[in-house]
Coordinates of C-alpha atoms and ligand atoms in Angstrom, one line a residue:
Chain A
X3 CA -27.9 -10.0 -20.0
X4 CA -26.6 -11.4 -16.6
X5 CA -24.7 -8.7 -14.4
X6 CA -20.9 -9.1 -14.4
X7 CA -18.3 -8.8 -11.5
X8 CA -16.1 -6.8 -13.6
X9 CA -16.9 -5.2 -16.9
X10 CA -13.3 -3.7 -18.7
X11 CA -14.1 -1.7 -22.0
X12 CA -11.4 0.1 -24.3
X13 CA -9.3 0.7 -21.6
X14 CA -5.8 2.3 -21.8
X15 CA -3.3 3.9 -19.5
X16 CA -0.7 5.9 -20.9
X17 CA 2.8 6.9 -19.0
X18 CA 4.5 9.6 -20.4
X19 CA 7.1 7.0 -21.9
X20 CA 4.9 3.5 -22.0
X21 CA 1.5 2.8 -22.8
X22 CA 1.3 0.7 -19.7
X23 CA -2.3 -1.1 -20.9
X24 CA -3.2 -0.5 -24.6
X25 CA -7.4 -1.0 -25.5
X26 CA -8.3 -4.0 -23.0
X27 CA -11.2 -4.9 -23.0
X28 CA -13.1 -8.1 -21.2
X29 CA -15.4 -8.8 -18.5
X30 CA -15.7 -11.1 -15.4
X31 CA -18.2 -13.3 -14.1
X32 CA -19.7 -13.2 -10.8
X33 CA -17.7 -15.9 -8.6
X34 CA -15.3 -16.3 -11.7
X35 CA -11.6 -17.0 -10.7
X36 CA -10.2 -15.3 -13.5
X37 CA -6.2 -15.0 -14.2
X38 CA -4.0 -12.4 -15.8
X39 CA -1.0 -14.0 -17.1
X40 CA 1.7 -12.5 -18.9
X41 CA 5.6 -11.6 -18.6
X42 CA 7.4 -8.7 -16.9
X43 CA 5.8 -5.1 -17.7
X44 CA 2.7 -6.6 -19.2
X45 CA 0.2 -3.9 -17.7
X46 CA -1.6 -6.5 -15.0
X47 CA -0.5 -4.4 -12.2
X48 CA -1.8 -1.4 -13.9
X49 CA -4.9 -3.2 -15.0
X50 CA -5.7 -4.3 -11.3
X51 CA -4.7 -0.7 -10.1
X52 CA -7.4 1.2 -12.5
X53 CA -10.2 -1.1 -11.6
X54 CA -9.5 -0.3 -7.7
X55 CA -9.3 3.4 -8.6
X56 CA -5.7 4.1 -7.6
X57 CA -4.9 5.4 -10.7
X58 CA -7.1 7.1 -13.1
X59 CA -7.4 5.3 -16.9
X60 CA -6.4 7.4 -19.8
X61 CA -9.5 6.2 -21.7
X62 CA -11.9 3.6 -21.2
X63 CA -14.5 2.6 -19.0
X64 CA -14.7 0.2 -16.2
X65 CA -17.6 -1.5 -14.1
X66 CA -17.5 -3.4 -10.9
X67 CA -20.9 -4.6 -10.4
X68 CA -22.1 -2.5 -12.8
X69 CA -20.5 0.6 -10.7
X70 CA -18.8 3.1 -12.6
X71 CA -15.3 3.0 -10.9
X72 CA -14.4 6.6 -12.4
X73 CA -17.9 7.8 -11.1
X74 CA -18.2 6.0 -7.4
X75 CA -14.9 5.2 -6.5
X76 CA -15.6 4.9 -2.5
X77 CA -18.3 2.5 -3.6
X78 CA -16.4 0.3 -5.6
X79 CA -13.6 0.4 -3.3
X80 CA -16.1 -1.1 -0.3
X81 CA -16.8 -3.8 -2.2
X82 CA -12.9 -4.8 -2.9
X83 CA -10.1 -6.8 -1.7
X84 CA -6.5 -6.1 -2.4
X85 CA -3.6 -8.0 -1.9
X86 CA -0.9 -6.1 -3.7
X87 CA 1.9 -7.5 -5.6
X88 CA 4.6 -5.9 -3.1
X89 CA 4.5 -6.8 0.5
X90 CA 1.6 -4.5 2.4
X91 CA 1.0 -5.5 5.7
X92 CA 2.3 -3.2 8.3
X93 CA 5.6 -4.9 9.9
X94 CA 5.6 -2.8 13.1
X95 CA 2.3 -4.1 14.3
X96 CA 1.0 -7.6 15.4
X97 CA -1.3 -9.7 12.6
X98 CA -4.1 -8.9 14.9
X99 CA -3.9 -5.1 14.6
X100 CA -3.3 -5.0 10.7
X101 CA -6.2 -7.2 10.4
X102 CA -8.1 -4.9 12.8
X103 CA -7.5 -1.5 11.3
X104 CA -8.6 -3.4 7.9
X105 CA -11.9 -4.1 9.4
X106 CA -12.3 -0.4 10.9
X107 CA -11.5 1.3 7.7
X108 CA -13.7 -1.2 5.9
X109 CA -16.9 0.5 8.2
X110 CA -17.2 -2.7 10.1
X111 CA -19.5 -2.5 13.3
X112 CA -17.6 -2.9 16.8
X113 CA -20.4 -5.4 17.7
X114 CA -19.4 -7.9 14.2
X115 CA -15.4 -6.9 14.3
X116 CA -14.0 -9.1 16.7
X117 CA -15.9 -12.3 15.9
X118 CA -15.0 -11.3 12.2
X119 CA -11.3 -11.0 12.4
X120 CA -11.2 -14.2 14.3
X121 CA -12.7 -16.1 11.7
X122 CA -10.2 -14.6 9.0
X123 CA -7.2 -15.1 11.1
X124 CA -8.4 -18.9 11.7
X125 CA -9.5 -19.4 8.1
X126 CA -5.9 -18.5 6.9
X127 CA -4.4 -20.5 10.0
X128 CA -2.7 -17.5 11.3
X129 CA -4.5 -17.7 15.2
X130 CA -1.4 -19.0 17.3
X131 CA 0.8 -15.9 15.9
X132 CA -1.7 -13.0 16.0
X133 CA 0.1 -11.4 18.7
X134 CA 3.0 -11.5 17.2
X135 CA 5.1 -8.8 15.6
X136 CA 4.5 -8.7 11.4
X137 CA 8.3 -7.9 11.0
X138 CA 9.4 -11.8 12.5
X139 CA 6.7 -13.2 9.8
X140 CA 7.7 -15.8 7.0
X141 CA 6.9 -14.9 3.1
X142 CA 4.2 -17.7 3.4
X143 CA 2.6 -16.1 6.7
X144 CA 3.0 -12.7 5.6
X145 CA 1.2 -12.9 2.4
X146 CA -1.6 -15.2 4.3
X147 CA -2.1 -11.9 6.7
X148 CA -2.5 -9.7 3.3
X149 CA -5.1 -12.1 2.0
X150 CA -6.7 -12.1 5.9
X151 CA -6.8 -8.2 5.9
X152 CA -8.2 -8.0 1.9
X153 CA -10.9 -10.7 3.2
X154 CA -12.1 -9.0 6.1
X155 CA -15.2 -7.3 4.9
X156 CA -16.1 -10.2 2.8
X157 CA -15.3 -8.4 -0.7
X158 CA -17.5 -9.5 -3.3
X159 CA -14.7 -9.1 -5.9
X160 CA -11.3 -9.8 -4.4
X161 CA -8.0 -8.9 -6.6
X162 CA -5.0 -10.7 -6.1
X163 CA -1.6 -9.7 -7.4
X164 CA 0.6 -12.7 -8.2
X165 CA -0.7 -14.3 -4.9
X166 CA 1.8 -16.8 -4.5
X167 CA 4.9 -15.4 -5.8
X168 CA 8.4 -15.8 -3.8
X169 CA 6.7 -18.7 -1.4
X170 CA 7.9 -22.5 -1.5
X171 CA 5.9 -25.1 -2.9
X172 CA 4.2 -26.0 0.1
X173 CA 3.1 -22.4 1.3
X174 CA 1.8 -22.0 -2.5
X175 CA -0.2 -24.6 -2.5
X176 CA -1.8 -23.7 0.8
X177 CA -2.8 -20.6 -0.3
X178 CA -4.1 -22.2 -3.5
X179 CA -6.4 -24.0 -1.5
X180 CA -7.3 -21.0 0.2
X181 CA -8.5 -19.4 -3.3
X182 CA -10.4 -22.0 -4.5
X183 CA -12.1 -22.6 -1.1
X184 CA -13.2 -18.7 -0.9
X185 CA -14.8 -19.3 -4.5
X186 CA -16.7 -22.7 -3.5
X187 CA -17.7 -21.7 -0.3
X188 CA -18.4 -17.8 -0.5
X189 CA -18.6 -17.7 -4.2
X190 CA -16.4 -14.5 -4.4
X191 CA -15.2 -13.0 -7.7
X192 CA -11.4 -13.4 -8.0
X193 CA -9.3 -11.6 -10.5
X194 CA -5.7 -12.6 -10.3
X195 CA -2.5 -12.1 -11.8
X196 CA 0.4 -14.6 -11.8
X197 CA 3.7 -15.8 -13.6
X198 CA 3.3 -19.2 -12.6
X199 CA 1.8 -21.6 -15.5
X200 CA 0.6 -24.5 -12.9
X201 CA -1.0 -21.9 -10.5
X202 CA -3.2 -20.6 -13.6
X203 CA -3.9 -23.8 -14.7
X204 CA -4.8 -25.4 -11.3
X205 CA -7.1 -22.1 -10.4
X206 CA -8.8 -20.1 -13.2
X207 CA -11.5 -20.7 -14.8
X208 CA -10.5 -18.5 -17.7
X209 CA -7.1 -16.8 -18.7
X210 CA -6.3 -13.9 -20.2
X211 CA -2.8 -13.3 -21.8
X212 CA -1.2 -9.7 -21.7
X213 CA 1.6 -8.6 -23.6
X214 CA 2.8 -5.0 -24.0
X215 CA -0.2 -3.6 -23.1
X216 CA -2.6 -5.6 -25.3
X217 CA -4.7 -8.8 -24.2
X218 CA -3.4 -11.4 -26.8
X219 CA -6.1 -13.8 -26.3
X220 CA -8.8 -15.0 -24.0
X221 CA -10.2 -18.3 -23.1
X222 CA -10.6 -21.6 -20.5
X223 CA -7.5 -22.9 -20.1
X224 CA -8.2 -25.9 -21.8
X225 CA -9.7 -24.1 -25.1
X226 CA -5.9 -21.9 -24.9
X227 CA -4.4 -25.1 -24.9
X228 CA -6.7 -27.3 -27.8
X229 CA -6.1 -23.8 -29.8
X230 CA -2.2 -24.3 -29.9
X231 CA -3.1 -28.2 -30.9
X232 CA -3.9 -31.4 -30.0
X233 CA -1.8 -33.9 -27.9
X234 CA 1.3 -35.4 -29.2
X235 CA 1.6 -39.0 -29.2
X236 CA 4.9 -40.7 -29.9
X237 CA 5.5 -44.4 -30.4
X238 CA 8.5 -45.9 -30.3
X239 CA 9.5 -48.9 -32.6
X240 CA 12.5 -50.8 -34.6
X241 CA 10.0 -51.7 -36.9
X242 CA 10.7 -50.1 -40.8
X243 CA 6.9 -50.3 -41.7
X244 CA 5.7 -48.7 -38.7
X245 CA 5.1 -45.5 -40.6
X246 CA 3.1 -46.9 -43.3
X247 CA 1.1 -49.3 -40.6
X248 CA 0.4 -46.1 -39.1
X249 CA -1.3 -44.5 -42.1
X250 CA -3.3 -48.1 -43.0
X251 CA -4.8 -47.4 -39.5
X252 CA -5.6 -43.5 -40.3
X253 CA -2.8 -41.8 -38.8
X254 CA 0.0 -39.6 -40.0
X255 CA 3.0 -38.9 -38.2
X256 CA 4.2 -35.7 -38.5
X257 CA 8.0 -36.9 -37.7
X258 CA 9.8 -39.9 -38.7
X259 CA 12.8 -39.8 -37.3
X260 CA 15.7 -42.7 -38.0
X261 CA 15.8 -43.1 -34.7
X262 CA 12.0 -45.0 -34.5
X263 CA 10.1 -42.4 -33.0
X264 CA 6.8 -41.2 -34.4
X265 CA 5.0 -38.0 -33.0
X266 CA 1.3 -38.3 -34.0
X267 CA -0.8 -35.2 -33.1
X268 CA -4.6 -36.4 -31.7
X269 CA -7.2 -35.2 -29.6
X270 CA -8.1 -37.4 -26.5
X271 CA -4.4 -39.0 -26.4
X272 CA -5.2 -41.3 -23.1
X273 CA -8.3 -42.9 -24.7
X274 CA -6.5 -43.4 -28.2
X275 CA -3.7 -45.2 -27.0
X276 CA -5.4 -48.4 -26.5
X277 CA -6.9 -48.5 -29.6
X278 CA -3.9 -47.6 -31.4
X279 CA -1.6 -50.5 -30.0
X280 CA -4.3 -52.9 -30.4
X281 CA -4.4 -51.6 -33.9
X282 CA -0.5 -51.9 -34.4
X283 CA -0.2 -55.2 -32.5
X284 CA -2.8 -56.7 -34.9
X285 CA -0.6 -55.7 -38.3
X286 CA 2.4 -57.4 -36.3
X287 CA 4.3 -53.8 -35.3
X288 CA 6.4 -54.2 -32.0
X289 CA 5.7 -50.9 -29.7
X290 CA 9.0 -50.5 -27.7
X291 CA 7.5 -47.3 -26.2
X292 CA 5.0 -45.2 -26.1
X293 CA 4.3 -41.3 -24.3
X294 CA 2.0 -38.7 -24.2
X295 CA 2.8 -34.8 -24.2
X296 CA -1.0 -32.8 -23.6
X297 CA 0.1 -28.9 -24.2
X298 CA 1.0 -26.6 -21.6
X299 CA -0.4 -23.4 -20.9
X300 CA 3.7 -22.8 -21.2
X301 CA 2.9 -23.9 -24.7
X302 CA -0.1 -21.2 -24.8
X303 CA 2.3 -18.5 -23.7
X304 CA 5.0 -19.1 -25.8
X305 CA 2.5 -18.6 -28.5
X306 CA 1.2 -15.5 -28.0
X307 CA 4.0 -13.4 -26.0
X308 CA 6.8 -15.5 -27.9
X309 CA 8.7 -15.9 -24.6
X310 CA 8.5 -18.7 -22.1
X311 CA 7.7 -17.5 -18.6
X312 CA 10.3 -18.7 -16.8
X313 CA 12.5 -15.8 -17.7
X314 CA 10.2 -13.1 -16.3
X315 CA 9.6 -14.9 -13.3
X316 CA 12.8 -15.4 -11.4
X317 CA 13.6 -11.2 -12.1
X318 CA 10.2 -10.9 -10.6
X319 CA 11.1 -13.1 -7.6
X320 CA 14.4 -11.5 -7.2
X321 CA 12.3 -7.9 -7.0
X322 CA 10.3 -9.0 -4.2
X323 CA 12.7 -11.0 -2.4
X324 CA 14.7 -7.3 -2.6
X325 CA 12.0 -5.9 -1.9
X326 CA 11.1 -7.6 1.8
X327 CA 15.0 -7.8 2.7
X328 CA 14.8 -3.6 2.3
X329 CA 11.8 -3.5 4.8
X330 CA 13.1 -6.0 7.2
X331 CA 16.5 -3.8 7.3
Chain B
X9 CA -28.2 13.4 6.8
X10 CA -26.4 12.2 4.1
X11 CA -23.8 15.6 4.8
X12 CA -23.1 14.6 8.5
X13 CA -23.0 10.6 7.9
X14 CA -20.2 11.5 5.8
X15 CA -18.5 14.1 7.6
X16 CA -18.8 11.6 10.6
X17 CA -16.9 9.0 8.1
X18 CA -14.3 11.3 7.3
X19 CA -13.1 12.0 11.1
X20 CA -13.9 8.2 11.9
X21 CA -11.7 7.2 8.9
X22 CA -8.9 9.8 10.1
X23 CA -8.8 8.6 13.7
X24 CA -7.9 5.2 12.8
X25 CA -5.4 6.2 10.6
X26 CA -4.3 8.1 13.7
X27 CA -4.8 4.7 15.7
X28 CA -2.8 2.9 13.5
X29 CA -0.1 4.9 14.0
X30 CA -0.2 5.1 17.7
X31 CA -0.3 1.6 18.2
X32 CA 2.9 1.5 16.0
X33 CA 4.5 4.0 18.9
X34 CA 3.5 1.8 21.6
X35 CA 5.2 -1.0 20.0
X36 CA 8.5 1.3 20.0
X37 CA 8.5 4.1 22.4
X38 CA 12.3 5.0 21.6
X39 CA 11.5 7.3 19.0
X40 CA 9.6 9.3 21.4
X41 CA 12.3 9.4 24.1
X42 CA 15.0 10.4 21.4
X43 CA 12.9 13.1 20.6
X44 CA 12.8 14.9 24.1
X45 CA 16.8 15.4 23.9
X46 CA 16.9 17.9 21.5
X47 CA 14.5 20.6 23.2
X48 CA 16.0 19.7 26.0
X49 CA 19.4 20.8 24.9
X50 CA 17.9 24.2 23.8
X51 CA 16.5 24.9 26.7
X52 CA 19.0 23.7 29.5
X53 CA 21.6 25.2 27.6
X54 CA 21.2 27.3 25.0
X55 CA 18.5 29.3 27.0
X56 CA 20.5 29.5 30.1
X57 CA 23.4 31.0 28.7
X58 CA 21.4 33.3 26.6
X59 CA 19.2 34.2 29.8
X60 CA 23.0 35.9 31.0
X61 CA 23.0 38.1 27.8
X62 CA 21.7 42.0 28.8
X63 CA 20.8 42.7 24.8
X64 CA 18.3 40.3 25.2
X65 CA 17.0 41.0 28.4
X66 CA 16.2 44.3 27.2
X67 CA 14.0 43.7 24.3
X68 CA 12.1 40.9 25.0
X69 CA 8.4 42.1 26.7
X70 CA 8.6 43.8 30.0
X71 CA 8.2 41.8 33.1
X72 CA 9.8 38.2 31.4
X73 CA 12.8 36.7 31.9
X74 CA 14.4 35.3 28.7
X75 CA 13.3 31.8 29.7
X76 CA 9.8 32.6 29.9
X77 CA 10.3 33.9 26.9
X78 CA 11.5 31.0 25.3
X79 CA 10.4 28.4 26.7
X80 CA 7.1 29.0 24.6
X81 CA 9.8 29.1 21.4
X82 CA 10.9 26.1 22.4
X83 CA 7.9 24.1 22.5
X84 CA 7.0 25.2 19.2
X85 CA 10.3 24.4 17.9
X86 CA 10.3 20.7 18.7
X87 CA 7.0 20.6 17.1
X88 CA 8.4 22.3 14.2
X89 CA 12.1 19.7 14.1
X90 CA 10.0 16.8 13.6
X91 CA 6.7 17.3 12.0
X92 CA 8.7 18.7 8.9
X93 CA 10.5 15.4 8.6
X94 CA 7.2 13.4 8.4
X95 CA 6.8 13.3 4.9
X96 CA 10.0 10.9 4.8
X97 CA 7.4 8.4 6.6
X98 CA 4.9 8.8 4.1
X99 CA 7.3 8.0 0.6
X100 CA 8.6 5.2 3.2
X101 CA 5.3 4.0 3.1
X102 CA 4.3 4.5 -0.3
X103 CA 8.0 2.5 -1.1
X104 CA 6.8 -0.2 1.0
X105 CA 3.8 -0.8 -0.6
X106 CA 1.7 0.2 2.8
X107 CA 0.0 3.4 0.8
X108 CA -1.3 1.6 -2.1
X109 CA -3.1 -0.5 0.2
X110 CA -4.1 1.8 2.5
X111 CA -5.9 3.9 -0.8
X112 CA -7.4 1.2 -1.9
X113 CA -9.7 1.2 1.3
X114 CA -12.7 3.2 1.1
X115 CA -11.1 6.0 3.3
X116 CA -11.0 9.1 1.1
X117 CA -7.0 10.6 0.5
X118 CA -7.2 13.5 2.7
X119 CA -9.1 11.6 5.3
X120 CA -5.8 9.7 5.6
X121 CA -3.8 12.3 5.4
X122 CA -5.7 13.9 8.3
X123 CA -5.0 10.9 10.5
X124 CA -1.4 10.6 10.0
X125 CA -1.3 14.8 10.6
X126 CA -3.4 14.3 13.5
X127 CA -0.6 11.2 15.0
X128 CA 2.1 14.0 13.8
X129 CA 0.2 16.2 16.7
X130 CA 0.1 13.1 19.1
X131 CA 3.1 12.6 18.9
X132 CA 4.3 16.0 19.5
X133 CA 2.4 16.2 22.6
X134 CA 4.7 14.1 24.2
X135 CA 8.2 16.8 23.6
X136 CA 5.6 19.4 25.0
X137 CA 5.4 17.3 28.2
X138 CA 9.1 16.9 28.5
X139 CA 9.8 20.6 27.6
X140 CA 7.2 21.6 30.2
X141 CA 9.0 19.4 32.9
X142 CA 12.0 20.2 32.5
X143 CA 11.0 23.9 32.5
X144 CA 9.6 23.2 36.2
X145 CA 13.1 22.1 37.1
X146 CA 14.9 25.0 35.5
X147 CA 12.4 26.9 37.8
X148 CA 11.1 29.0 35.3
X149 CA 8.1 30.3 35.9
X150 CA 4.9 29.8 33.9
X151 CA 1.3 30.0 34.0
X152 CA 0.5 26.3 34.5
X153 CA -3.4 26.6 34.4
X154 CA -5.4 23.3 33.1
X155 CA -6.7 26.0 30.8
X156 CA -3.3 27.1 29.7
X157 CA -1.9 23.9 29.6
X158 CA -4.4 22.3 27.2
X159 CA -4.4 25.6 25.1
X160 CA -0.8 24.9 24.7
X161 CA -1.3 21.3 24.0
X162 CA -4.0 22.3 21.2
X163 CA -1.5 24.9 19.5
X164 CA 1.3 21.5 19.8
X165 CA -1.2 19.7 18.1
X166 CA -2.1 22.3 15.4
X167 CA 1.6 23.2 14.5
X168 CA 2.2 19.8 14.6
X169 CA 0.0 18.8 12.2
X170 CA 0.4 22.4 9.9
X171 CA 4.2 21.1 9.6
X172 CA 3.5 17.4 8.7
X173 CA 1.2 18.3 5.8
X174 CA 3.7 20.8 5.0
X175 CA 6.0 17.9 4.7
X176 CA 4.0 15.6 3.2
X177 CA 2.5 18.3 0.8
X178 CA 6.6 18.4 -0.3
X179 CA 6.9 14.4 0.0
X180 CA 4.4 13.9 -3.3
X181 CA 6.5 16.6 -4.9
X182 CA 10.1 15.2 -4.4
X183 CA 9.2 11.4 -4.1
X184 CA 12.4 10.0 -2.7
X185 CA 13.8 9.8 0.7
X186 CA 17.1 11.4 0.5
X187 CA 15.5 14.4 -1.2
X188 CA 12.9 14.8 1.4
X189 CA 15.5 14.9 4.0
X190 CA 17.2 17.3 2.0
X191 CA 14.0 19.6 2.3
X192 CA 13.5 19.3 6.0
X193 CA 16.7 20.3 6.7
X194 CA 16.6 23.5 4.2
X195 CA 13.2 24.2 5.6
X196 CA 13.2 23.8 9.8
X197 CA 16.3 26.8 10.1
X198 CA 14.5 29.7 8.2
X199 CA 11.5 29.0 9.6
X200 CA 13.2 28.4 12.9
X201 CA 15.2 31.7 12.8
X202 CA 12.1 34.0 11.1
X203 CA 10.1 33.4 13.8
X204 CA 9.5 34.9 17.6
X205 CA 11.0 31.5 18.7
X206 CA 14.6 32.2 20.8
X207 CA 13.9 36.5 20.1
X208 CA 11.9 39.0 20.0
X209 CA 10.9 39.9 16.3
X210 CA 12.1 43.7 16.9
X211 CA 16.0 42.5 17.2
X212 CA 15.8 40.6 13.8
X213 CA 17.3 42.1 10.8
X214 CA 14.1 44.0 9.0
X215 CA 14.6 42.0 5.7
X216 CA 14.0 39.1 7.6
X217 CA 10.9 40.6 9.5
X218 CA 8.4 40.3 6.5
X219 CA 8.9 36.6 6.6
X220 CA 8.3 36.3 10.0
X221 CA 4.8 38.1 9.8
X222 CA 3.6 35.1 7.4
X223 CA 5.2 32.1 9.4
X224 CA 2.8 30.1 11.2
X225 CA 5.1 29.5 13.8
X226 CA 5.6 33.0 14.9
X227 CA 1.9 32.7 15.6
X228 CA 1.6 29.5 17.3
X229 CA 5.0 30.9 19.3
X230 CA 2.9 33.7 20.6
X231 CA 0.0 32.0 20.9
X232 CA 1.3 29.7 24.0
X233 CA 3.7 32.9 24.9
X234 CA 0.1 34.5 25.6
X235 CA -1.2 31.5 27.6
X236 CA 2.0 30.5 29.4
X237 CA 4.1 33.5 30.0
X238 CA 1.9 36.6 29.8
X239 CA -1.1 35.7 30.4
X240 CA -2.6 38.3 27.9
X241 CA -4.8 36.9 25.6
X242 CA -6.3 39.5 23.4
X243 CA -4.2 38.3 20.5
X244 CA -5.2 34.8 20.9
X245 CA -8.0 34.8 18.3
X246 CA -5.9 36.2 16.0
X247 CA -3.2 33.4 16.4
X248 CA -5.5 30.8 16.2
X249 CA -7.3 31.8 13.2
X250 CA -3.8 32.0 11.5
X251 CA -2.9 28.2 12.4
X252 CA -5.9 26.8 11.6
X253 CA -6.3 28.3 7.9
X254 CA -2.8 27.4 7.3
X255 CA -3.0 23.7 8.7
X256 CA -6.4 23.8 6.1
X257 CA -4.6 24.9 3.5
X258 CA -1.6 22.5 3.5
X259 CA -4.1 19.7 4.2
X260 CA -5.8 20.4 1.4
X261 CA -2.4 20.3 -0.9
X262 CA -1.3 17.2 0.8
X263 CA -4.5 15.2 0.2
X264 CA -4.0 16.9 -4.1
X265 CA -0.4 15.4 -3.6
X266 CA -1.6 12.2 -2.2
X267 CA -2.7 11.0 -6.1
X268 CA 0.5 11.8 -7.6
X269 CA 2.5 9.9 -5.0
X270 CA 1.2 6.7 -6.2
X271 CA 0.6 7.3 -9.6
Ligands
ATP30 N1 3.8 4.8 -12.4 C1 4.6 4.5 -13.3 N2 4.9 5.8 -14.3 C2 5.6 5.2 -15.0 N3 5.2 4.2 -16.4 C3 4.9 3.0 -15.2 C4 4.6 3.0 -14.2 N4 4.0 2.2 -13.3 C5 3.9 0.8 -14.1 N5 4.5 1.7 -15.4 C6 4.9 1.0 -16.5 O1 4.0 0.2 -17.5 C7 4.0 -1.2 -18.1 C8 3.6 -2.0 -16.8 O2 3.7 -1.8 -15.7 P1 3.0 -3.2 -14.7 O3 3.3 -2.8 -13.3 O4 1.4 -2.9 -14.8 O5 3.2 -4.7 -15.2 P2 2.9 -6.2 -14.8 O6 2.6 -6.9 -15.6 O7 2.3 -5.9 -14.1 O8 4.4 -6.7 -14.7 P3 5.2 -7.6 -13.5 O9 5.0 -8.7 -13.9 O10 6.4 -7.0 -13.6 O11 4.3 -7.3 -12.4 C9 5.7 -1.2 -17.6 O12 6.5 -1.0 -18.6 C10 6.1 -0.1 -16.4 O13 7.2 0.3 -16.5
MG31 MG1 2.6 -6.2 -11.8

């Protein structure tokens, strides 16, 4: 069996009042971008913190590159980089100093250090602000700095806890580009959590959806979406025989509303539409409009957690905004 | 060989943490200056006033003026008053998420505590310098040879480390800044009064004397008094032994507490 980057087996974390992580098992391949998705309080952060040996699990076993996190915590921490959910760069130091201290704590030899720090600052486009105090940074720059700190020791596994929360769309896209680049150029294994469906869809090779401490489902984004159901093609036509003609062509509409909308559930909607339209035309049905809706991760999320993700998102956003506010004041 | 490299790594990490704190002080030096005010007042106002009191002068070791007697006490006091609130910084860093990040690095828990304690020690030195300069200005006759000054700095660093570890250990139990503030205030005065900092143990109320003998502050005052005022060094080994042992004890307790702090 090929060695995995991360293995989590029957992980349980019981707090006095809540079971934050409840018998979770999964594994992550080397070079994979793995996303944990879930509403607030699902146990995403707790899972990451146990993997990083910050909190001891109640039971279960976790391995990183075959090293047992309970038995050799220092070696595990040496292999990993961590960008916590909360702001974690030190506002009372410059950007350069923040990265310098990280480099030193990871035991980087002085000879390589200078060059390596310049490399990461450059990679994260912070070079022109490197000697500015961090408490003057914007949220996006702060996040990039935190990623720089986590990357300076070239981690084999990078943990990103909600990397783009609280950032504007532009800053968000910059971070996404970086994450992709990291994996493509350095084959870094990345485990991230997010509330953002779009982000998970764009970035992650595989996604685990967590809810109330349990792993509700796990798979590739396309697979998860397919499992929710196929694409939906909606045809609008004034022809009263439309439903019948569709049947003759071998399709059955799930809805047949009075205003002339017909919904079909199909696979590969975009390749099907031309054939469908030609078929209907041949049968003399005039189609006014046609639309295609692909299932989104949001639909997947809704199915497994019974909640739309937006609700959680705003709350977490406020919390983060509030935290960054207190640290500045 | 393995042990040796582990030990080296341990101290290297502690020094990196201390460096981090020092860099912060370099960016914002106001706190250093502000903290020089209080010990200066103790010496220049309280000390000068008390030296007029005959009862006090009669009970201090023969040959010493009250200010000579008191200067080492003020040195220890200045270290204590700052270090005992050190835990607040750690709670603050926990709240900010900085501690989380530090603990995710390979540095061990206790090397992080040791580094923070060392930084408290270095802060203490700045105040000590201010007190000594003021004493010179007030023409307090002190033994100021390089060895005595070096020894004094060592004691200041140790006593700051000791009480900052006490403070961090308490912080891991109380977990909020407000409560930590309260605990600091409750502890400073008893520690200060139950020591020989500003009056000899012989004139204390008798019930408080045993307390003075288990108070590490007493031993640090004594060590500095031996080096700076009397020049009689034979209790020095005991003083150092007590201070070092309590520092290690609280270093261990604070390190154990650090785990609780973030879980
Ligand atoms: N130190 C703690 N003590 C007690 N309960 C805790 C502690 N940390 C987390 N919990 C609880 O464990 C559960 C999972 O929390 P966790 O932070 O892992 O969720 P999350 O999925 O990261 O949520 P979010 O999206 O809000 O970050 C929550 O119910 C939380 O209240
Ligand atoms: Mg979280």
